Amino acid sequence: MAVSDASAPLAPPDPLVADLFAALPADRIVTDAAVVDAYQHDEAEWAPYGRAAALVRPRSTEEVAAVVAACARYGRPVVPRGAGTGLSGGANAVDGCVVLSTERMREILEINADERLAVVQPGVVNNDLRAAVAEHGLWYPPDPASSPWSTIGGNVATNAGGLCCVKYGVTRDYVLALEVVTAAGEVVRLGRRTAKGVAGYDLAGLMVGSEGTLGVITEATVRLRPLRTSPPRTVVGFFDDLAAAGDAVSRVTARGLHPAAFELIDRFCLQAVNKWKNAGLPDNAAALLLAQTDLPEPGALQEAEAIHAEFVAAGAREAMLSTDPVEAEALFDARRLAYPALEQLGQAMLTEDVCMPRGRLAEMLRRIEEIGARHETFIATVAHAGDGNLHPLMLTPHGDEAAKQRAQAAFEDIIDAALELGGTVTGEHGVGLLKLAGMRRELGPHVVAMQRAVKAALDPQGILNPGKVVG
């Protein structure tokens, strides 16, 4: 039997971790490697990540402030994290950091029907907030495909979008105020509860989409809308090529129509959903377009008929109107399930997130097909077509290094094509790690320098989620 060497030196305790145990209840802090490892990265394929010194799951603003203050004293990184559903590496750990997960800060603190606002902690799940405010006849519109599990804090940090955003806007449009812990561990309140307010710089707006690089969000006050009561009308179009579907989107937009949701799903995504869920969805067309109108009647019928006409004019193989809510929900569920369904195929998946002027959508879809063929890379595509936000999904066999390199080259070529056509490198997933180079190409050195100056002013030690967004 082996005998341990009692004289062997023990690794010195990490003084930062010791301070955290002194400042917080012990159940907030995790150092067990098996648990910490599960929190070291988000869902971005091939985005690098390091080894955290500890995971902390606080339950209050005061506990968040204590964590950040301790990290500031030691000059150590703190990486904020919500549910970890991100697709850009924005929540990935760096060596020696503290991963600060807000998942246990999940209270809805206030729902004010008169002012049409809610105040929530960052760990509240998007769909849980939507369900809670619906009981008051209200609606929170931002609805990323991850809404059943993504959290409001993460949605704010990435300025998340979703299916309804083509008509109702993205997360930024619904953030009234934020409580934030600064890089010094101080608690500040930004924004206002009033419908209007222009006192000073819009620092709350600055925090939205900053991916935890400027402060840690501990509370959000969000705007609400009246709950929609009109039954929606859905228009479905099947197209034999992606470019024709893109042309249909351009036609609808040019006609001044404004559907509440307008989505594209290609055949590969539909086939994956069918295989995973036995959904019985039609998957023999190159693309399916889904448009939904929520106007009160008779406006809904008029808008649906006009959208249908543009689908036909663009060359749809088949187009139809539906008022069956079960059928419509099944089709929109297919859109929401596209990403996890493709994951079930057991391959590595690199996710793009370019956003185009809607008039260039057809050309961009053509470019994506050409890029996939040139790099011998399988690319499936879903899109928030109505606002030009494309998600090409590149799949490669696990362990195939050559295929990985081809997919990464295709990823960069898609970014270049988007920029050439007047688009942006990210519509809703954020910059994180995967889009750093693309963002620099898009913004240019002078604008990047301005952004880095903001970062340096608010986080002079560079401890807040270092290496992300501005590098």
XYZ file of C-alpha atoms in Angstrom:
471
model
C 0.000 0.000 0.000
C 1.396 3.386 -0.976
C 2.124 5.755 1.876
C 1.663 9.492 1.368
C 4.615 11.733 2.007
C 3.468 13.902 4.900
C 6.502 16.114 4.419
C 5.570 17.049 0.824
C 4.787 20.777 0.637
C 1.137 21.677 0.172
C 0.079 24.189 -2.463
C -0.297 27.562 -0.755
C -3.926 28.633 -0.351
C -5.170 31.252 -2.774
C -5.508 34.442 -0.688
C -8.329 35.733 -2.913
C -10.352 32.570 -2.374
C -9.641 32.775 1.359
C -10.980 36.343 1.389
C -14.114 35.230 -0.451
C -14.790 32.552 2.163
C -14.340 35.180 4.856
C -16.744 37.617 3.191
C -19.521 35.305 1.993
C -21.518 32.311 3.224
C -19.544 29.185 2.366
C -22.304 27.744 0.163
C -21.827 30.619 -2.301
C -18.282 29.550 -3.201
C -17.259 26.468 -5.162
C -13.685 25.308 -5.701
C -14.448 21.695 -6.625
C -12.873 21.363 -10.071
C -15.611 19.046 -11.324
C -18.230 21.728 -10.662
C -16.130 24.733 -11.667
C -15.266 23.110 -15.000
C -18.915 23.164 -16.033
C -18.944 26.967 -15.656
C -15.748 27.769 -17.532
C -17.249 28.414 -20.955
C -20.482 29.176 -22.783
C -21.792 27.327 -25.856
C -19.444 28.909 -28.407
C -17.597 26.196 -30.307
C -13.800 26.501 -30.258
C -13.736 29.731 -28.254
C -10.749 29.462 -25.871
C -11.170 29.464 -22.105
C -8.945 29.257 -19.055
C -9.126 27.743 -15.572
C -10.988 29.675 -12.907
C -9.763 29.821 -9.315
C -13.323 29.631 -8.014
C -16.979 29.824 -8.916
C -19.155 32.166 -6.854
C -22.967 32.077 -6.958
C -24.150 35.104 -4.957
C -27.741 35.756 -3.934
C -27.692 39.532 -3.463
C -26.208 42.742 -4.776
C -24.138 43.086 -1.601
C -22.570 39.696 -2.194
C -21.756 40.579 -5.811
C -20.121 43.797 -4.604
C -18.054 41.839 -2.074
C -16.798 39.497 -4.804
C -15.823 42.307 -7.170
C -14.197 44.321 -4.386
C -12.090 41.299 -3.399
C -11.011 40.747 -7.002
C -10.149 44.460 -7.277
C -7.920 44.264 -4.182
C -5.912 41.453 -5.737
C -6.104 42.728 -9.325
C -7.702 39.424 -10.358
C -10.231 38.958 -13.157
C -13.931 38.454 -12.523
C -15.994 36.904 -15.319
C -19.777 37.453 -14.992
C -22.017 34.676 -16.249
C -25.755 34.159 -16.606
C -27.141 30.845 -17.842
C -24.147 30.214 -20.106
C -26.236 30.059 -23.287
C -24.035 32.545 -25.153
C -22.605 31.691 -28.557
C -19.581 34.010 -28.767
C -17.368 33.039 -25.815
C -18.390 36.137 -23.882
C -18.691 34.249 -20.575
C -15.526 32.167 -20.939
C -13.183 31.987 -17.974
C -9.604 33.259 -18.000
C -6.840 31.704 -15.897
C -7.019 32.580 -12.218
C -10.343 34.381 -12.478
C -13.459 34.186 -10.353
C -16.496 33.118 -12.380
C -19.420 35.079 -10.937
C -22.678 33.349 -11.800
C -25.887 35.312 -11.161
C -28.094 32.246 -11.689
C -29.311 32.238 -8.055
C -30.419 35.893 -8.132
C -33.808 35.026 -9.544
C -36.383 37.168 -7.804
C -38.960 39.303 -9.610
C -38.910 42.264 -7.248
C -41.759 44.315 -8.696
C -44.382 44.269 -11.419
C -45.987 47.682 -11.787
C -48.993 47.526 -14.085
C -49.685 51.255 -13.856
C -46.191 52.243 -14.972
C -45.818 49.159 -17.197
C -42.479 48.079 -15.806
C -40.901 45.207 -13.907
C -37.844 45.118 -11.647
C -35.946 41.830 -11.670
C -32.722 40.277 -10.509
C -30.381 39.145 -13.290
C -30.964 35.399 -12.810
C -34.666 35.573 -13.718
C -35.307 33.370 -16.750
C -36.755 35.227 -19.725
C -39.832 33.018 -20.092
C -40.511 33.152 -16.354
C -40.676 36.938 -16.523
C -42.981 36.783 -19.549
C -45.311 34.379 -17.735
C -45.342 36.481 -14.560
C -46.183 39.762 -16.276
C -48.831 38.075 -18.450
C -50.833 37.497 -15.266
C -51.062 41.304 -15.052
C -52.109 41.684 -18.691
C -48.583 42.743 -19.714
C -45.911 41.488 -22.087
C -42.113 41.543 -22.192
C -41.331 41.304 -25.945
C -37.600 40.343 -26.267
C -37.660 36.597 -26.948
C -34.346 35.002 -27.926
C -34.609 31.386 -29.057
C -33.017 30.502 -25.704
C -35.831 32.224 -23.758
C -36.870 29.032 -21.897
C -33.491 29.011 -20.129
C -31.539 32.233 -20.790
C -31.658 34.925 -18.100
C -32.488 38.609 -18.142
C -28.992 39.546 -16.933
C -27.404 37.689 -19.821
C -29.970 39.088 -22.252
C -29.094 42.625 -21.133
C -25.353 41.955 -21.214
C -25.549 40.793 -24.836
C -28.469 42.982 -25.963
C -30.314 39.824 -26.988
C -32.855 39.848 -29.795
C -35.355 37.211 -30.827
C -38.292 36.381 -33.029
C -40.490 39.365 -32.101
C -37.738 41.950 -32.401
C -38.397 42.687 -36.060
C -41.432 44.689 -34.940
C -40.973 45.267 -31.223
C -37.252 45.847 -30.818
C -34.371 44.230 -28.933
C -33.489 44.133 -25.234
C -31.962 47.627 -25.328
C -35.386 49.057 -26.205
C -36.846 47.708 -22.951
C -34.166 48.570 -20.393
C -35.139 51.597 -18.326
C -32.667 51.314 -15.455
C -29.930 49.073 -14.110
C -28.260 48.468 -10.798
C -24.603 47.740 -11.478
C -21.547 46.815 -9.447
C -18.566 48.760 -10.792
C -15.014 47.507 -11.198
C -14.215 49.018 -7.784
C -16.970 47.027 -6.092
C -19.278 50.034 -5.724
C -23.027 49.772 -6.309
C -24.560 52.378 -8.636
C -27.971 52.902 -10.200
C -28.154 53.974 -13.823
C -31.119 55.099 -15.903
C -34.583 55.969 -14.613
C -38.128 54.642 -14.103
C -39.800 57.461 -16.019
C -40.902 57.215 -19.645
C -38.436 59.978 -20.563
C -35.139 61.151 -19.125
C -31.964 62.766 -20.500
C -29.967 63.604 -17.362
C -26.349 63.112 -18.370
C -24.829 60.396 -20.518
C -26.858 57.254 -21.138
C -24.771 55.001 -18.925
C -27.524 52.403 -18.609
C -27.562 52.144 -22.398
C -23.781 51.810 -22.364
C -24.045 48.762 -20.105
C -26.519 47.034 -22.418
C -24.498 44.824 -24.745
C -21.220 45.391 -22.863
C -20.935 41.673 -21.991
C -19.816 42.247 -18.414
C -16.744 44.255 -19.415
C -17.909 47.532 -17.800
C -19.853 46.368 -14.731
C -21.843 43.504 -13.256
C -25.615 43.857 -13.621
C -27.427 43.041 -10.372
C -30.900 44.403 -11.127
C -32.816 45.488 -14.216
C -35.892 47.671 -14.568
C -37.561 46.781 -17.846
C -40.351 48.334 -19.857
C -43.479 46.276 -20.527
C -46.207 46.435 -23.149
C -49.885 45.482 -23.000
C -50.409 41.778 -23.608
C -51.394 41.036 -27.191
C -54.945 39.742 -27.429
C -55.623 39.459 -31.174
C -55.087 35.918 -32.515
C -52.186 36.078 -34.976
C -52.356 35.158 -38.631
C -49.417 33.193 -40.016
C -48.161 33.151 -43.606
C -46.035 30.180 -44.694
C -43.953 30.067 -47.858
C -41.887 27.208 -49.302
C -39.023 28.130 -51.638
C -36.828 26.000 -53.866
C -33.737 28.119 -53.277
C -32.492 30.350 -50.480
C -32.003 33.382 -52.711
C -35.692 33.357 -53.702
C -36.614 33.306 -50.010
C -34.294 36.272 -49.467
C -35.989 38.081 -52.346
C -39.367 37.486 -50.701
C -38.101 39.145 -47.516
C -36.887 42.149 -49.505
C -40.251 42.420 -51.271
C -42.216 42.352 -48.015
C -39.960 45.027 -46.535
C -40.062 47.223 -49.634
C -43.855 47.144 -49.575
C -43.822 48.629 -46.080
C -45.326 45.579 -44.365
C -44.358 45.010 -40.761
C -44.940 41.452 -39.519
C -44.544 40.754 -35.807
C -42.238 37.826 -36.589
C -40.514 36.946 -39.843
C -38.274 33.871 -39.803
C -36.334 31.694 -42.249
C -35.499 28.023 -41.727
C -33.543 26.042 -44.304
C -34.153 22.387 -45.143
C -31.195 21.151 -43.108
C -32.623 22.682 -39.940
C -36.101 21.318 -40.658
C -34.679 17.853 -41.287
C -32.751 18.012 -38.004
C -35.879 19.026 -36.064
C -37.856 16.212 -37.725
C -35.165 13.661 -36.872
C -34.939 14.808 -33.250
C -38.597 15.411 -32.431
C -40.419 13.332 -35.071
C -42.162 16.591 -35.862
C -43.494 15.648 -39.308
C -42.599 19.067 -40.704
C -42.308 19.558 -44.473
C -38.590 19.554 -45.234
C -38.247 19.018 -48.982
C -37.991 22.718 -49.920
C -34.758 24.692 -49.749
C -36.242 27.121 -47.258
C -39.350 27.863 -45.269
C -40.408 31.446 -44.525
C -42.717 32.160 -41.605
C -44.369 35.553 -41.208
C -46.875 36.398 -38.513
C -49.083 39.447 -38.157
C -50.648 40.483 -34.851
C -52.712 43.441 -36.038
C -56.357 43.600 -34.960
C -58.793 42.463 -37.635
C -59.414 43.282 -40.397
C -55.854 44.648 -40.569
C -54.345 41.241 -39.810
C -56.047 39.607 -42.771
C -55.066 42.468 -45.081
C -51.420 42.335 -43.996
C -51.314 38.538 -44.222
C -52.759 38.605 -47.755
C -50.222 41.237 -48.807
C -47.324 39.153 -47.419
C -48.719 36.095 -49.186
C -48.790 38.000 -52.473
C -45.124 38.942 -52.113
C -44.164 35.329 -51.373
C -45.898 34.283 -54.584
C -44.272 37.101 -56.554
C -40.831 35.983 -55.313
C -41.411 32.492 -56.691
C -42.629 30.497 -53.716
C -43.331 26.890 -54.659
C -46.254 27.043 -52.254
C -47.622 29.755 -49.985
C -50.556 29.683 -47.624
C -52.326 31.576 -44.847
C -53.086 29.901 -41.548
C -55.181 30.882 -38.548
C -54.603 27.589 -36.729
C -52.622 28.565 -33.596
C -51.461 24.974 -32.986
C -50.062 24.662 -36.499
C -48.420 28.083 -36.279
C -46.835 27.335 -32.902
C -45.449 24.040 -34.232
C -43.728 25.891 -37.071
C -42.282 28.568 -34.789
C -41.177 25.867 -32.353
C -39.208 24.367 -35.245
C -37.401 27.673 -35.600
C -36.619 27.828 -31.871
C -35.454 24.203 -31.852
C -33.180 24.466 -34.892
C -29.970 25.023 -32.929
C -30.442 22.239 -30.340
C -31.721 19.899 -33.070
C -28.535 20.362 -35.068
C -26.542 19.729 -31.877
C -28.199 16.319 -31.686
C -26.397 15.337 -34.887
C -23.280 14.885 -32.761
C -20.998 17.261 -34.615
C -19.126 20.402 -33.644
C -21.122 23.505 -34.602
C -19.746 26.975 -35.156
C -22.484 29.622 -35.112
C -22.482 32.846 -37.118
C -24.555 35.948 -36.350
C -24.229 38.490 -39.138
C -26.883 41.118 -39.763
C -27.574 42.610 -43.182
C -29.535 45.437 -44.746
C -32.697 43.558 -45.655
C -32.341 44.456 -49.310
C -29.031 42.528 -49.434
C -30.384 39.375 -47.794
C -30.789 37.402 -51.023
C -27.230 38.218 -52.087
C -25.881 37.248 -48.661
C -27.679 33.907 -48.773
C -26.078 33.263 -52.178
C -22.667 34.148 -50.728
C -23.132 31.740 -47.831
C -23.894 28.870 -50.212
C -20.802 29.726 -52.269
C -18.623 29.953 -49.153
C -19.837 26.575 -47.923
C -19.048 24.973 -51.274
C -15.634 26.642 -51.523
C -14.558 25.489 -48.083
C -16.267 22.097 -48.310
C -18.189 22.953 -45.143
C -21.759 21.930 -44.339
C -23.712 25.104 -43.498
C -27.295 25.131 -42.251
C -29.031 28.491 -41.975
C -31.757 30.015 -39.842
C -32.526 33.700 -39.741
C -34.549 36.451 -38.183
C -35.193 37.308 -41.797
C -37.322 40.367 -41.153
C -34.435 42.284 -39.607
C -31.696 40.750 -41.777
C -30.114 38.742 -38.943
C -28.628 35.525 -40.374
C -27.366 32.543 -38.378
C -25.312 30.268 -40.646
C -24.405 27.160 -38.622
C -21.236 25.315 -39.667
C -21.081 21.633 -38.729
C -17.933 19.510 -38.691
C -17.123 16.030 -37.358
C -15.568 16.063 -33.895
C -11.811 15.585 -34.034
C -11.484 16.408 -37.739
C -8.851 19.141 -37.603
C -8.912 19.817 -41.346
C -12.687 20.245 -41.298
C -12.370 22.563 -38.283
C -9.895 24.780 -40.126
C -12.156 24.902 -43.191
C -15.127 25.878 -41.015
C -13.137 28.628 -39.309
C -12.080 29.961 -42.724
C -15.728 29.898 -43.837
C -16.665 31.760 -40.631
C -14.262 34.595 -41.455
C -15.329 34.691 -45.114
C -18.967 35.066 -44.058
C -17.978 38.009 -41.857
C -16.088 39.614 -44.744
C -19.026 39.091 -47.097
C -21.419 40.650 -44.580
C -19.194 43.708 -44.183
C -18.774 44.036 -47.950
C -22.569 44.089 -48.326
C -23.006 46.773 -45.675
C -23.757 44.484 -42.735
C -22.402 43.992 -39.226
C -20.505 41.112 -37.629
C -23.080 40.488 -34.901
C -26.760 41.223 -34.618
C -27.503 39.737 -31.202
C -24.960 37.163 -29.994
C -22.316 39.705 -29.086
C -18.616 40.023 -29.836
C -17.217 37.887 -27.022
C -14.085 36.178 -28.310
C -15.192 34.869 -31.685
C -15.940 38.256 -33.267
C -12.989 40.298 -31.957
C -11.168 40.394 -35.289
C -14.369 40.968 -37.235
C -15.389 43.864 -35.000
C -12.026 45.528 -35.547
C -12.469 45.193 -39.292
C -15.968 46.647 -39.056
C -15.267 49.598 -36.756
C -11.740 50.585 -37.709
C -8.875 51.611 -35.413
C -10.201 55.008 -34.321
C -13.577 53.710 -33.119
C -11.948 50.701 -31.450
C -9.632 53.138 -29.631
C -12.672 55.094 -28.415
C -14.243 51.916 -27.076
C -11.033 50.920 -25.326
C -10.882 54.368 -23.740
C -14.348 53.814 -22.248
C -13.245 50.422 -20.948
C -10.090 51.917 -19.388
C -12.078 54.691 -17.724
C -14.606 52.359 -16.094
C -12.272 49.429 -15.434
C -8.748 50.821 -15.029
C -7.346 47.544 -13.685
C -8.883 45.596 -16.563
C -10.421 42.983 -14.255
C -13.955 42.854 -15.665
C -14.245 40.020 -18.199
C -10.831 40.767 -19.715
C -10.107 39.938 -23.334
C -13.717 40.205 -24.486
C -15.393 42.713 -26.835
C -12.491 45.168 -27.144
C -9.744 42.620 -26.481
